[in-house]
XYZ file of C-alpha atoms in Angstrom:
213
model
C 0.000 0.000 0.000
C 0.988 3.697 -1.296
C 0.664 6.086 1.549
C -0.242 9.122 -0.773
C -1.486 11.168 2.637
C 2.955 11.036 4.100
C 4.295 12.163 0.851
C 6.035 15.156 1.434
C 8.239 17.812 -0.432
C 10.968 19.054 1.351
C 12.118 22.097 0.841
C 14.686 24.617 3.242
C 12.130 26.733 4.631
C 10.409 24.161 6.506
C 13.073 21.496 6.988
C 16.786 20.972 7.917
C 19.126 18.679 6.356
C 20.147 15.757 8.418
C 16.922 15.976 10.748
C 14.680 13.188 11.039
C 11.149 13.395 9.443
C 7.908 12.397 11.324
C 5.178 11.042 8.967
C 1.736 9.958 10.389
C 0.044 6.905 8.830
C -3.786 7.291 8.361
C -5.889 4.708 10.162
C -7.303 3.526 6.964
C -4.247 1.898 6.125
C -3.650 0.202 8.727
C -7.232 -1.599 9.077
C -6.246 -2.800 5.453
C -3.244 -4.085 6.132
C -3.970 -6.295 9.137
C -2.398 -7.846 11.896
C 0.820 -8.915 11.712
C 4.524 -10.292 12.988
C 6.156 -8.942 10.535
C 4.475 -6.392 7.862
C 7.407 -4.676 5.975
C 7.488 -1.009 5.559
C 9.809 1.094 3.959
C 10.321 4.551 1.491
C 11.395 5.849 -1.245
C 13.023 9.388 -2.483
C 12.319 11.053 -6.098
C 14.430 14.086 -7.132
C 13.191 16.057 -10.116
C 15.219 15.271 -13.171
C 16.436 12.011 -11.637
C 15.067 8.927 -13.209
C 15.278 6.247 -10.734
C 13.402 6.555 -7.254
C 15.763 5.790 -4.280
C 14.362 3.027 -1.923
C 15.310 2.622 1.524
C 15.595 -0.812 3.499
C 12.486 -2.620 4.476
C 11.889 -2.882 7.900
C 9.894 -5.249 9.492
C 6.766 -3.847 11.628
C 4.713 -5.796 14.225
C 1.009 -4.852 13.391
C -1.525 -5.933 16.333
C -3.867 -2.670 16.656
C -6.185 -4.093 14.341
C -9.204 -5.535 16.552
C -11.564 -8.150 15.367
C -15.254 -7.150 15.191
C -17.202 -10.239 15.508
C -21.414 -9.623 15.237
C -23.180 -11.149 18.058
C -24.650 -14.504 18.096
C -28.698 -14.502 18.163
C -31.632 -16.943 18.799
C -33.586 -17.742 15.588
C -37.007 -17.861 17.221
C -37.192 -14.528 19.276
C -36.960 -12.027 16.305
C -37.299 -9.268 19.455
C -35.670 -9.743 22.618
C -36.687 -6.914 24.425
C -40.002 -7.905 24.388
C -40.965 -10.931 26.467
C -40.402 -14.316 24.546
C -42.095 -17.120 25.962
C -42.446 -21.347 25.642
C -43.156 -20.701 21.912
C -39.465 -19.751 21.819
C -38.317 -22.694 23.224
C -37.703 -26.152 20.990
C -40.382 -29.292 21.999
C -38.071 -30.572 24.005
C -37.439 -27.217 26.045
C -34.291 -26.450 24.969
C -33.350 -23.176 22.818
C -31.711 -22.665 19.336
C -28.754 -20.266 19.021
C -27.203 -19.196 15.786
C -23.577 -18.457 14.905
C -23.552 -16.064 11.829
C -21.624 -15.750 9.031
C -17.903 -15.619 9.590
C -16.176 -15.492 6.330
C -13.245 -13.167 6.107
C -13.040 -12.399 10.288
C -12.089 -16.034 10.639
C -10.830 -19.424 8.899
C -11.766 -23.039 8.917
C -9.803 -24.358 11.381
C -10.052 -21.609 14.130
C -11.932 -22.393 17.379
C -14.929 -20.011 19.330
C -15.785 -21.018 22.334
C -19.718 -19.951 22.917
C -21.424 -19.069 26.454
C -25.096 -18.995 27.381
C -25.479 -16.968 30.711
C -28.882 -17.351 32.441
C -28.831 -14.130 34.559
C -31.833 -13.095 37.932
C -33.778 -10.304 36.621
C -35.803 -9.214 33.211
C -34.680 -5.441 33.822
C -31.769 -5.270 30.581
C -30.781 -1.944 31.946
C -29.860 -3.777 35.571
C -26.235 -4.858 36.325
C -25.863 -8.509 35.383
C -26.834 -10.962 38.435
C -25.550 -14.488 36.980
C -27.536 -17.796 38.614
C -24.732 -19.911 39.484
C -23.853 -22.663 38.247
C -25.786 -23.086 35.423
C -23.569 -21.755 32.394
C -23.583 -23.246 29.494
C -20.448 -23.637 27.705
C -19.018 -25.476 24.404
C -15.996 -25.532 21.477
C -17.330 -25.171 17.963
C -14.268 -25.411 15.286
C -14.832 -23.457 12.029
C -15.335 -26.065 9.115
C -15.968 -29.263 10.986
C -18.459 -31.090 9.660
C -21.852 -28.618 10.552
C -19.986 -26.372 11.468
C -19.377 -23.915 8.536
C -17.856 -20.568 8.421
C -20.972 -18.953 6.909
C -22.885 -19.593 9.860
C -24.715 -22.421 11.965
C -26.966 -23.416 14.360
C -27.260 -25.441 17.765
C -29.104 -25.455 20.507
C -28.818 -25.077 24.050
C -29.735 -28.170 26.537
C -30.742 -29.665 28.297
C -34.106 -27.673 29.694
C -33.867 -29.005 33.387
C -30.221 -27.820 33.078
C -29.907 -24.389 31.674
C -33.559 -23.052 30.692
C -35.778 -24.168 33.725
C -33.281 -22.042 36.106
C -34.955 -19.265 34.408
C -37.852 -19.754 35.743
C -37.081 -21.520 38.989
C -34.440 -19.022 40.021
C -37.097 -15.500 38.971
C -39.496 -14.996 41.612
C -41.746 -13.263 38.582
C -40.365 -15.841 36.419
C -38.895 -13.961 34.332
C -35.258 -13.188 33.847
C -32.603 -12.299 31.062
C -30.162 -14.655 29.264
C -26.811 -13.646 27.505
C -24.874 -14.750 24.870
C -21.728 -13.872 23.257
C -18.631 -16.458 22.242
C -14.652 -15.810 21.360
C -12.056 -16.636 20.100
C -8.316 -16.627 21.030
C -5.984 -14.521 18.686
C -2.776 -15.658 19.957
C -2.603 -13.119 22.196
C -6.058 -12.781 23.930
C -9.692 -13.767 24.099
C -11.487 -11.671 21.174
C -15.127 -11.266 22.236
C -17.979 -11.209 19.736
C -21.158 -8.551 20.992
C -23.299 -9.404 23.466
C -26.813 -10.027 22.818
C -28.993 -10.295 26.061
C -32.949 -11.199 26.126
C -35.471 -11.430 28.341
C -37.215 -14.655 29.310
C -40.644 -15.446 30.206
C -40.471 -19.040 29.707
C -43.987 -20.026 31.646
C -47.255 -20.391 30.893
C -50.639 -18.683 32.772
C -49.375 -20.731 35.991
C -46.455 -23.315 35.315
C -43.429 -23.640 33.192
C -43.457 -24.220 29.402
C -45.157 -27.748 28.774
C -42.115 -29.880 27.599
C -41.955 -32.707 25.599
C -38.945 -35.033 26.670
């Protein structure tokens, strides 16, 4: 990549000979050239009425301000969680269907996210987060196993007695809020995708959702 915006005539009024030259690299250039160990960078010098450009020696750069933005994660059947999605939400079985989306060009086949279901006290999303412990779920999805594609896939979350009925056992209005995000690690650190939190109002009129085992 040319960086047209550092080019810069020098000329005596506004520069010394033998000083060293500061030249600031726009931000657009740097999101398109990625990450990297070892991104070379170097310059050149053109004098009028000289033919050939002098180039200086490439020097190797370690690029690593470039963050991954990964979109959040989202349940197929509740197209609006801040309302109040109920047992219609929910799979026959009870348990709830979470979609990955499309990857391509953030990640590769072969990379690993790790994806985390929070069940949480409370339906107020403007509240601080109150977990219910011990009822995370957790699990290791890598990128082009077999269902697993980098354009996106779903899964669900089970079992019901495990990680939805806390939901509604653990709300005294039961109703609460459930969060999900996943990651991945770059090397360096855990790269979180955005959140996406919900509300829950898995019950019916008087009981839980009717579930068929």
């Amino acid at each position: 990549l040319r960086v047209v915006e550092a080019q810069v005539i020098f000329d005596d009024t506004t520069h010394v000979p033998g000083e060293d030259h500061i030249a600031d690299i726009p931000w657009n250039y740097i999101k398109a050239g990625n990450n990297g160990d070892a991104i070379p960078v170097h310059y050149q010098v053109h004098r009028p009425g000289v033919e050939n450009d002098l180039h200086s020696e490439a020097i190797e750069v370690d690029v690593d301000a470039v963050a991954v933005e990964l979109p959040p994660a989202s349940f197929p059947k509740i197209p609006n969680p801040t309302g109040y999605p109920g047992c219609q939400s929910l799979e026959p079985d009870g348990s709830l269907k979470v979609r990955i989306p499309d990857l391509t060009g953030l990640l590769k086949d072969g990379d690993t996210i790790s994806f985390e279901f929070i069940p949480m006290i409370g339906d107020d999303l403007t509240s601080p987060e109150v977990p219910i412990p011990s009822v995370k779920f957790e699990k290791d999805f890598t990128l082009g196993d077999p269902g697993l594609p980098l354009t996106g896939f779903e899964f669900v979350v089970t079992p019901y007695s495990t990680y939805i009925q806390p939901l509604y056992d653990q709300n005294p209005n039961r109703r609460g809020r459930a969060k999900i995000h996943y990651f991945f690690n770059d090397g360096t650190e855990d790269v979180f995708s955005e959140p996406l939190v919900t509300r829950t109002a898995f019950h019916g009129p008087s009981d839980q959702c009717p579930i068929t085992p």
